[in-house]
Coordinates of C-alpha atoms and ligand atoms in Angstrom, one line a residue:
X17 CA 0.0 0.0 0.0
X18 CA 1.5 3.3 -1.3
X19 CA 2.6 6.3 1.8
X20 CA 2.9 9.9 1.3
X21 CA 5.8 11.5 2.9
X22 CA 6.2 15.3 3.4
X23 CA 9.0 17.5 4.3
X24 CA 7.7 20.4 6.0
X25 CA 8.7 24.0 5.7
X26 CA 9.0 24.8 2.3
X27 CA 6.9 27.6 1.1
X28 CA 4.4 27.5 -1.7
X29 CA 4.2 29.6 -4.8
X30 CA 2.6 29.3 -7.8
X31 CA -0.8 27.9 -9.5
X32 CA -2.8 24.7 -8.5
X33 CA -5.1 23.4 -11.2
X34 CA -8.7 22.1 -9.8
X35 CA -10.1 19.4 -11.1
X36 CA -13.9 18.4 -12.0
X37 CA -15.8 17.6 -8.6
X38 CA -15.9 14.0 -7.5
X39 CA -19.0 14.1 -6.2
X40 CA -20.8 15.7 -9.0
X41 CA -19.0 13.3 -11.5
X42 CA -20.6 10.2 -9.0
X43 CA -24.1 11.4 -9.2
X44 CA -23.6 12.7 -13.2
X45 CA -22.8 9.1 -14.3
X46 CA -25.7 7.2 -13.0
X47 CA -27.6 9.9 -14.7
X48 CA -27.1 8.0 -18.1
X49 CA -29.2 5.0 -17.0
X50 CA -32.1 7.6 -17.5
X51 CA -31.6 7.8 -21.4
X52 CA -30.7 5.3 -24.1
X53 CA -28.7 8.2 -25.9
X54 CA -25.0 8.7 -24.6
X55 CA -24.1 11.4 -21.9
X56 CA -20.8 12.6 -22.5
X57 CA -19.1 14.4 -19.8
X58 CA -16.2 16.5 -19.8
X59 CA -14.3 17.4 -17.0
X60 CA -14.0 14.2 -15.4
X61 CA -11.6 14.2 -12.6
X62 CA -9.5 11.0 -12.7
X63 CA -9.9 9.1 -9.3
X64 CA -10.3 5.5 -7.8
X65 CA -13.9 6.6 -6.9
X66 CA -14.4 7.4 -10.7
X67 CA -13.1 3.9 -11.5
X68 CA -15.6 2.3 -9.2
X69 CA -18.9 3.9 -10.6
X70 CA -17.2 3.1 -14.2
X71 CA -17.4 -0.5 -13.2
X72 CA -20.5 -0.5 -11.6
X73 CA -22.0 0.9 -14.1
X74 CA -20.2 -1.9 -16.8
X75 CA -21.6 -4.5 -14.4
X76 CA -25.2 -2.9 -15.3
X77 CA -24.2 -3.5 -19.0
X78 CA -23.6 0.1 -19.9
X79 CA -21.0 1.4 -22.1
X80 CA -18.7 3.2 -20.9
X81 CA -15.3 5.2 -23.5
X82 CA -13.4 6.8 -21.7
X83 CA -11.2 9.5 -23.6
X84 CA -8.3 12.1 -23.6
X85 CA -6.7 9.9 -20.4
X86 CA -10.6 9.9 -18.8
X87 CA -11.3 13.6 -18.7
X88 CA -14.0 12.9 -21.0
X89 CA -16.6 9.9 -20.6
X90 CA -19.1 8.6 -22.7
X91 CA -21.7 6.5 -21.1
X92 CA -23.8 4.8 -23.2
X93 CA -27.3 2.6 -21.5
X94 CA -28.9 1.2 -24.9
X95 CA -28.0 -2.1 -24.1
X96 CA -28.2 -2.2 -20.5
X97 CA -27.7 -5.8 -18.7
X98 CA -29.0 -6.1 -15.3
X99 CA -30.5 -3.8 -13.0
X100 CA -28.5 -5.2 -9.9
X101 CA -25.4 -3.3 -8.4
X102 CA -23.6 -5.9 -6.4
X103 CA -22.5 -5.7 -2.9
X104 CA -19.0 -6.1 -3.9
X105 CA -18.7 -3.0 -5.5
X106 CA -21.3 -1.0 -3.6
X107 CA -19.1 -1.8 -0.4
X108 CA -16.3 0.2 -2.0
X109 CA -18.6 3.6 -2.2
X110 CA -21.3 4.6 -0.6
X111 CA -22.5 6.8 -4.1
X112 CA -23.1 3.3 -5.5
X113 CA -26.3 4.1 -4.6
X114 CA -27.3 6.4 -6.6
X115 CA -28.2 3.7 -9.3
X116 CA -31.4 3.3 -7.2
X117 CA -33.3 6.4 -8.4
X118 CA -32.8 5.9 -12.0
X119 CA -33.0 2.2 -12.1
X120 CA -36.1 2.4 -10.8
X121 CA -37.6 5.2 -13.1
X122 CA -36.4 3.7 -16.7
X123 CA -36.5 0.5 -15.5
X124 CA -39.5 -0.2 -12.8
X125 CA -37.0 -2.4 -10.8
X126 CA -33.9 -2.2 -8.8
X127 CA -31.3 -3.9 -6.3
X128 CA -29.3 -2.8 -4.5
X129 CA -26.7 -3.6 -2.2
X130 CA -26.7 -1.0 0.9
X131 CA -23.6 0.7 0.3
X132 CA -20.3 1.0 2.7
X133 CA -17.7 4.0 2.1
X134 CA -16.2 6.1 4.5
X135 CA -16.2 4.9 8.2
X136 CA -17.4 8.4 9.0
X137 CA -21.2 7.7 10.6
X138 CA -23.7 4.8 10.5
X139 CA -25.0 6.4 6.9
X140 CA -28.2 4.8 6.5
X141 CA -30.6 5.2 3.5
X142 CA -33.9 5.7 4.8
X143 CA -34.4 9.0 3.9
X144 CA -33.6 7.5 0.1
X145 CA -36.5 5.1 0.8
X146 CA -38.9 7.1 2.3
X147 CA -39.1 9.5 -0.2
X148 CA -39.0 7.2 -3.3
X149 CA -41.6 5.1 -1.6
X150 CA -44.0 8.5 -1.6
X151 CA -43.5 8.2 -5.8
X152 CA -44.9 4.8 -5.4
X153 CA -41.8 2.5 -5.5
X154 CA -42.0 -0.9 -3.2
X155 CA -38.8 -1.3 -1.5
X156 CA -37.8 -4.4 0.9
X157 CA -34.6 -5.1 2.7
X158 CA -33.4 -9.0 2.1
X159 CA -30.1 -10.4 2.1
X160 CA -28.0 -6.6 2.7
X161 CA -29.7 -5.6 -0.6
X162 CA -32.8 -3.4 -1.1
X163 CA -35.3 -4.7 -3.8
X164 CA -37.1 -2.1 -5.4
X165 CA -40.2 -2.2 -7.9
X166 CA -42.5 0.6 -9.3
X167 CA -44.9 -2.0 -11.4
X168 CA -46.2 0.5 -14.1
X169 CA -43.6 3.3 -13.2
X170 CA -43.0 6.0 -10.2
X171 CA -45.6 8.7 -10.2
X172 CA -44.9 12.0 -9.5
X173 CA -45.3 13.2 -5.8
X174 CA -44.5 16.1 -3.0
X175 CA -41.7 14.8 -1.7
X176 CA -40.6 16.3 1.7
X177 CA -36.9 14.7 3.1
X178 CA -36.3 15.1 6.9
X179 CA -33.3 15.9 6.7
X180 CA -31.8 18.0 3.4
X181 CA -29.5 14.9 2.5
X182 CA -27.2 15.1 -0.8
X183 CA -27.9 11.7 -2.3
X184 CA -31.2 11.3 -1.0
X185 CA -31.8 14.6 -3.1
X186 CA -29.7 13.2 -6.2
X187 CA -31.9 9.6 -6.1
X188 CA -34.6 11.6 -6.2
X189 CA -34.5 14.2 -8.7
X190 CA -33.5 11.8 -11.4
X191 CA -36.3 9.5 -10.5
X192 CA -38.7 12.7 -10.8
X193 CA -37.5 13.1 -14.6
X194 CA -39.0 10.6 -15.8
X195 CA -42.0 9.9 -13.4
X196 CA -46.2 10.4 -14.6
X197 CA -46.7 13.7 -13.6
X198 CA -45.2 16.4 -10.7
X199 CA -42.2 15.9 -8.1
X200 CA -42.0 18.3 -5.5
X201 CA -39.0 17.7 -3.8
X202 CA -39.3 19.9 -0.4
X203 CA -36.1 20.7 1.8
X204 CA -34.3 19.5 -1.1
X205 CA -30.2 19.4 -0.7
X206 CA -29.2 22.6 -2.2
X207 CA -25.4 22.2 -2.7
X208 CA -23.6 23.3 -6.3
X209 CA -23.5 19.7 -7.5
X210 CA -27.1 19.4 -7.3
X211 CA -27.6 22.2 -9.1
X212 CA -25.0 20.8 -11.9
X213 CA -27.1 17.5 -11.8
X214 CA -30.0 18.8 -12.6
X215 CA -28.1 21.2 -15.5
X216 CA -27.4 18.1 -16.5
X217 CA -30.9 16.7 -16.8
X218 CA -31.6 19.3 -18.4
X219 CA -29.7 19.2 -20.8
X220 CA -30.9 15.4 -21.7
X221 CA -34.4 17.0 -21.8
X222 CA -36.0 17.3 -18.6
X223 CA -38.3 19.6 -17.3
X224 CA -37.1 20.7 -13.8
X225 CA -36.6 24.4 -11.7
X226 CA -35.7 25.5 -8.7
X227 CA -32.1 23.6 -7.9
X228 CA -30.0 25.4 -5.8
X229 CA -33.3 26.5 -3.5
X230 CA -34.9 24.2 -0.7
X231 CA -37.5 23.2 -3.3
X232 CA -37.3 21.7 -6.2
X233 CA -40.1 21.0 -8.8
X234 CA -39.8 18.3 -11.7
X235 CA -42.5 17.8 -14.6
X236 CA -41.7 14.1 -15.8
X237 CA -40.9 13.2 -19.3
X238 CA -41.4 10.3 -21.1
X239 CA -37.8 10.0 -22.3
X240 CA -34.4 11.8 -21.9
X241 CA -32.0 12.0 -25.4
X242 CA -28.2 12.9 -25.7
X243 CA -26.3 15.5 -23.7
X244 CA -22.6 16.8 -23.2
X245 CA -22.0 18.3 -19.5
X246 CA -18.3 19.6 -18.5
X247 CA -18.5 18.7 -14.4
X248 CA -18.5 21.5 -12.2
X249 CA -15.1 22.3 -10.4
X250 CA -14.5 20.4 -7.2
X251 CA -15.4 22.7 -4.0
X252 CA -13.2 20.6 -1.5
X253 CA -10.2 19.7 -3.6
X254 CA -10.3 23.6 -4.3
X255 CA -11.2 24.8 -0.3
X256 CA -8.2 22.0 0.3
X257 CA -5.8 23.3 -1.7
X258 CA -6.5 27.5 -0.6
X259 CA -5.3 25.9 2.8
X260 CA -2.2 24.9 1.8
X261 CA -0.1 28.0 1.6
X262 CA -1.5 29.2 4.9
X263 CA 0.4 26.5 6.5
X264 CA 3.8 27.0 5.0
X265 CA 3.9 30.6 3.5
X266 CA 3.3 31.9 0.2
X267 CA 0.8 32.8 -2.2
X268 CA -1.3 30.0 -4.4
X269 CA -3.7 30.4 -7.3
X270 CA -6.0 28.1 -7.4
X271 CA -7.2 27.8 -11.3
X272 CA -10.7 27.4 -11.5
X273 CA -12.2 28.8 -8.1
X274 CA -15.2 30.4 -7.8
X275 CA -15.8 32.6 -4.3
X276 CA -19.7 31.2 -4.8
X277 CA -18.4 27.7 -4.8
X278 CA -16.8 28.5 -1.1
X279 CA -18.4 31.1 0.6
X280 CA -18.6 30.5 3.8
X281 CA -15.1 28.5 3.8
X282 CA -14.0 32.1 2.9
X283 CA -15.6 33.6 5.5
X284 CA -14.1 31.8 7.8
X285 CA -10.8 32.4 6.4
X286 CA -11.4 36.1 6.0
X287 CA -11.9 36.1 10.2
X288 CA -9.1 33.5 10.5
X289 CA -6.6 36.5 8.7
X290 CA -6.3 34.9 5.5
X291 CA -6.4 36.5 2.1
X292 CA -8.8 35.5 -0.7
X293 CA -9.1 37.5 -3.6
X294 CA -11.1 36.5 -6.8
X295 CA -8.7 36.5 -10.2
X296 CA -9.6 35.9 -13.7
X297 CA -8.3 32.5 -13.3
X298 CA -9.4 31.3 -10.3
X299 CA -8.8 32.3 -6.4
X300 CA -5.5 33.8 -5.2
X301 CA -4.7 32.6 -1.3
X302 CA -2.3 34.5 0.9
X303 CA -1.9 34.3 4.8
X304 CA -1.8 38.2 5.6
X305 CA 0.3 37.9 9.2
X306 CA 2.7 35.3 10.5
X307 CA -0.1 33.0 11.9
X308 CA -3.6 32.4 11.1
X309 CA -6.1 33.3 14.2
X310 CA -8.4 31.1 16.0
X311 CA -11.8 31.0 14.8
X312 CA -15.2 28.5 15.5
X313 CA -16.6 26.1 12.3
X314 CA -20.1 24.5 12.6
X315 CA -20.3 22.0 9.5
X316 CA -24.0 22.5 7.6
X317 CA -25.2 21.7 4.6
X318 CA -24.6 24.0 1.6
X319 CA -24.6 27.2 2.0
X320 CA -22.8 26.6 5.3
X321 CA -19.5 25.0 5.8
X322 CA -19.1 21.9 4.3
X323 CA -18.6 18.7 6.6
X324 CA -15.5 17.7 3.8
X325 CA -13.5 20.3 4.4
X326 CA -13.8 20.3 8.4
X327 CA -10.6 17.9 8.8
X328 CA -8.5 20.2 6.5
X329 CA -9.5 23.5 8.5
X330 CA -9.0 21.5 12.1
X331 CA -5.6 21.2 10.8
X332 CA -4.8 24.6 10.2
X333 CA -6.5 25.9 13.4
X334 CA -4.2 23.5 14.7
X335 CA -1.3 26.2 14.3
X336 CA -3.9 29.0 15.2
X337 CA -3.4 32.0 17.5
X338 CA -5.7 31.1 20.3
X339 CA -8.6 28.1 20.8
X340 CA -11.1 27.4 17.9
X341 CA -14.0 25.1 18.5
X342 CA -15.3 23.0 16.0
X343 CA -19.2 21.1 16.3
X344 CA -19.9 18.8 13.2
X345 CA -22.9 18.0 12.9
X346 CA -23.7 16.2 9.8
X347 CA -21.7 12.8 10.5
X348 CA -21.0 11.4 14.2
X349 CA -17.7 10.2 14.4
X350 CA -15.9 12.2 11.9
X351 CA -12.9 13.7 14.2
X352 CA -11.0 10.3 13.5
X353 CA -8.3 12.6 12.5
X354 CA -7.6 14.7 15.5
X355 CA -5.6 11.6 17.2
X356 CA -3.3 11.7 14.0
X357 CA -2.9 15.3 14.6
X358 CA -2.0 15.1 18.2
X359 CA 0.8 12.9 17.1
X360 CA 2.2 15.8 15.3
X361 CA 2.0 17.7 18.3
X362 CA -1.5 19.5 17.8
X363 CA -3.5 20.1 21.3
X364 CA -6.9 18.8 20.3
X365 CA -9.5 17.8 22.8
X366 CA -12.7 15.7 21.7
X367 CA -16.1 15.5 23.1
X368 CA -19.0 13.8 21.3
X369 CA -19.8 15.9 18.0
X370 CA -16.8 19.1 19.1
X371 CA -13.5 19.8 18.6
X372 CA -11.4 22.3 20.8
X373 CA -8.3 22.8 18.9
X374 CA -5.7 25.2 21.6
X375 CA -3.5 26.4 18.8
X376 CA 0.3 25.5 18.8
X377 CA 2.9 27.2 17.8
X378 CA 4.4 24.3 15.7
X379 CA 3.8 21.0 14.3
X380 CA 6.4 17.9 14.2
X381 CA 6.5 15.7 11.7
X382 CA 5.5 11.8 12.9
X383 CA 4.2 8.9 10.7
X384 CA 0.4 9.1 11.0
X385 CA -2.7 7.2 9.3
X386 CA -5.0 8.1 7.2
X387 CA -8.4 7.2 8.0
X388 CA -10.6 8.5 6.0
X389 CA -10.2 10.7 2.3
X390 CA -10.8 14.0 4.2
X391 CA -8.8 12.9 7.1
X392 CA -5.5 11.9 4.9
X393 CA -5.8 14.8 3.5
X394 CA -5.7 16.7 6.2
X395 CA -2.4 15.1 7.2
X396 CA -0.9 16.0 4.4
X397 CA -1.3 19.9 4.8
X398 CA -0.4 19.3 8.8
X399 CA 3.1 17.7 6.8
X400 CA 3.3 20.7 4.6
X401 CA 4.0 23.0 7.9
X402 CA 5.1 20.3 10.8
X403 CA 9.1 19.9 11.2
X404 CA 10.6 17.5 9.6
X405 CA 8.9 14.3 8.1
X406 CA 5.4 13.4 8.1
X407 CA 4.5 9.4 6.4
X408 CA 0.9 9.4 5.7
X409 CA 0.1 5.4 5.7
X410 CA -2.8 3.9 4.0
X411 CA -3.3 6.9 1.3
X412 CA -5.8 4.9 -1.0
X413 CA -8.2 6.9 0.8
X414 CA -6.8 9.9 -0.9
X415 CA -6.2 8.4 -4.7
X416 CA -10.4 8.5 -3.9
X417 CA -10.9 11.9 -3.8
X418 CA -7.6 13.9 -5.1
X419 CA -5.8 13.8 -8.5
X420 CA -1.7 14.0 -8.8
X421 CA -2.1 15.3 -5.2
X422 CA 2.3 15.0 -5.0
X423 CA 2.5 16.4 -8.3
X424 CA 0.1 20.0 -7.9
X425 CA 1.6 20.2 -4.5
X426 CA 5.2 19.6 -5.4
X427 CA 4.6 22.0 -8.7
X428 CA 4.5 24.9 -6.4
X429 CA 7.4 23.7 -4.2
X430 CA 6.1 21.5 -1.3
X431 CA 8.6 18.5 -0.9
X432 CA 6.3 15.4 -0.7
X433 CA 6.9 12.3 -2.3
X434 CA 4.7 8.6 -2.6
X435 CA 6.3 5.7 -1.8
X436 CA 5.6 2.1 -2.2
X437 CA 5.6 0.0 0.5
X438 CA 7.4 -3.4 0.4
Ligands
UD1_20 C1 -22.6 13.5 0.2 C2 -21.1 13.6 -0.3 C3 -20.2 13.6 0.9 C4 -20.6 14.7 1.9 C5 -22.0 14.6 2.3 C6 -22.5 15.7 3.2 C7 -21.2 12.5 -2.4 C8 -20.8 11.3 -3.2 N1 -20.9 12.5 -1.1 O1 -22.7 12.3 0.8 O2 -18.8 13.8 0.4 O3 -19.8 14.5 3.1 O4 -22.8 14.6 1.1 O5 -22.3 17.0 2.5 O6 -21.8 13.4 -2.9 N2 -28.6 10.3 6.2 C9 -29.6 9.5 6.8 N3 -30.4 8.8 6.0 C10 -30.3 8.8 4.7 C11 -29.3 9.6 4.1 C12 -28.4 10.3 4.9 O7 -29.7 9.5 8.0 O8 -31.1 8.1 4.0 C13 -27.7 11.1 7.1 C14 -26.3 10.6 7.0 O9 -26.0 9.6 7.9 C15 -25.5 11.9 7.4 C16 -26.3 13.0 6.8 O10 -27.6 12.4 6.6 O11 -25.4 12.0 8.7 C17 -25.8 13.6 5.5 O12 -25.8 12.6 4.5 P1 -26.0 12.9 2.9 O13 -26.3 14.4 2.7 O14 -27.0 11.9 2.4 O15 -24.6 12.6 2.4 P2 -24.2 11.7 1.2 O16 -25.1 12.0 0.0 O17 -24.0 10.3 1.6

């Protein structure tokens, strides 16, 4: 298993390209199942994650080209297979199931394993169930998979989720599309990859408004056709990588960054004394003293901070002037990193869903573990500032979620290498 070692101190200048978002890409794929015309996507950032919903949706029987090195994808569902996704690739990634929604709208039946991913929470998928159960599907839980049927087709329904859950929202609004008559999706997710889902959709033909708003309407179709969609840019790998020069110095550019992608990340780096100024290229990042300040984070859902980007900014507060507190409240058990901070010297203290971080003047370099894909992360900026040398073990968590990490960190002069272990 490959290890990520950084030499910390070096500081960073230069431009870091962002890649396509992950987690649009995940939900844009599954979107194909909807049409028998291909969806081409461009943009497509190239990650194990990727991979997996490339082969779970082979196993389905779609096509799937991948070109120029798998920025672009062409996903074809005219000769589709099977309408099971099987547990052992769901296991790998919780967005597996996101097959569920569309399945179940152009094909009246689903199953589908329940889904592992990150060990972040207990992640359950009733809010999925619930609300595709109101458009008339019949779900059952037997053997770990869920068995889903809509004999005759979903039907168009007000929808209201308990909770303003991404997927649950994604599942959903592509079921809608092609559903007899009117979705109302109420206290709908409203985060930027939504809204790019549903450009998507739109693009293939159907009828939908109000994404990006707490409700969502969809008038069903009776078939989607052909689209191209470039992905939108990935808000956590860009929020990661405006981070990085406030740990070791220096300015960075981060191509593609949009301030409305990451507003109130910005805000909080704006009180925390760090610099954010909007280019034509993307978003410029400065630390304006010696020493970022302490400041408080509550994770929400879009437009508040985003839960993916809390173990990045616990690491920075890590080196703050003063005590920050940090409450996550989307997933339970999602400080798994703090541990791997203390050994680097950080002062953190846990306690249920908070964080006191009692900023430290300096960070020592240690060999640490990477938990989770937000986590490893995380240790990798800690590395970026901490003395000497930091090994991040286990980093296939990271190869999910970040491109060329060593090369668009190492491009604007961090010292971090990957290594193979024996
Ligand atoms: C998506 C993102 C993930 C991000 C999360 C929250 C993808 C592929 N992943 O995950 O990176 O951290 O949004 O912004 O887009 N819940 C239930 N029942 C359900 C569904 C969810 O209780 O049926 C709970 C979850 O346990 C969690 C919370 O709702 O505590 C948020 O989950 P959700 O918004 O659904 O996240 P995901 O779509 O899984």
């Amino acid at each position: 298993m490959d290890s990520i070692i950084v030499t910390g101190g070096s500081s960073l200048n230069g431009q870091i390209p962002i890649a396509g978002a992950k987690n649009a890409a995940l939900a844009l794929m599954p979107a194909t199942l909807l049409s028998e015309e291909p969806l081409t996507l461009t943009n497509v950032p190239r990650l194990s994650d990727i991979k997996t919903m490339t082969a779970l949706l082979e196993s389905l029987g779609v096509e799937v080209t991948s070109l120029q090195g798998g920025k672009v994808q062409v996903l074809s569902s005219h000769a589709m297979t099977s309408t099971r996704a099987d547990y052992e690739i769901v296991r790998k990634m919780r967005a597996s199931n996101l097959v569920l929604g569309p399945l179940l709208a152009r094909h009246h039946e689903a199953i589908v394993s329940l889904p592992g991913g990150c060990a972040i929470g207990a992640r359950p998928m009733d809010i999925h169930i619930d609300a595709l159960e109101l458009m008339g599907a019949q779900i059952e839980l037997r053997d770990g998979y869920l068995h889903a049927k809509a004999p005759g087709g979903l039907k168009g329904a007000r929808v209201p989720l308990r909770f303003a859950s991404v997927g649950a929202t994604e599942n959903v609004l592509m079921a809608a599309t092609l559903a007899k008559g009117t979705t109302v999706i109420e206290n709908a997710a409203r985060e930027p990859e939504i809204v790019d889902l549903a450009r998507c959709l739109r693009a293939m033909g159907a009828q939908i408004a109000g994404e990006g708003t707490s409700t969502i309407e969809v008038q069903g179709v009776d078939r989607l056709g052909a689209a191209t969609h470039p992905v939108v840019t990935d808000r956590i790998e860009l929020g990661t990588y405006m981070l990085a020069p406030v740990f070791c110095g220096g300015e960075v550019e981060c191509l593609g960054g949009k301030l409305e992608l990451v507003t109130a990340f910005v805000e909080k780096l704006d009180a925390a004394g760090v610099d954010v100024t909007e280019t034509d290229a993307g978003l410029k990042v400065k630390l304006r003293g010696d020493r970022p300040r302490a400041v408080d984070v509550v994770t929400e859902p879009f437009p508040g901070f985003p839960t993916d980007l809390q173990a990045q900014m616990m690491a920075m507060l890590c080196l703050a002037d003063g005590t920050s507190v940090l409450e996550e409240r989307i997933f339970e058990n999602r400080f798994m990193h703090a541990p791997e901070l203390v050994r680097m010297g950080a002062n953190i203290e846990v306690q249920g869903g908070y964080a006191k971080v009692h900023g430290v003047d300096r960070l020592k370099g240690a060999p640490v573990m990477a938990t989770d894909l937000r986590a490893s992360v995380s240790l990798i900026l800690a590395g970026l500032a901490a003395e000497g040398e930091t090994r991040v073990n286990r980093v296939y968590h990271l190869d999910r979620g970040y491109e060329n990490v060593e090369q668009k960190l190492s491009a604007v002069g961090a010292k971090i290498e990957r290594v193979r272990d024996a």
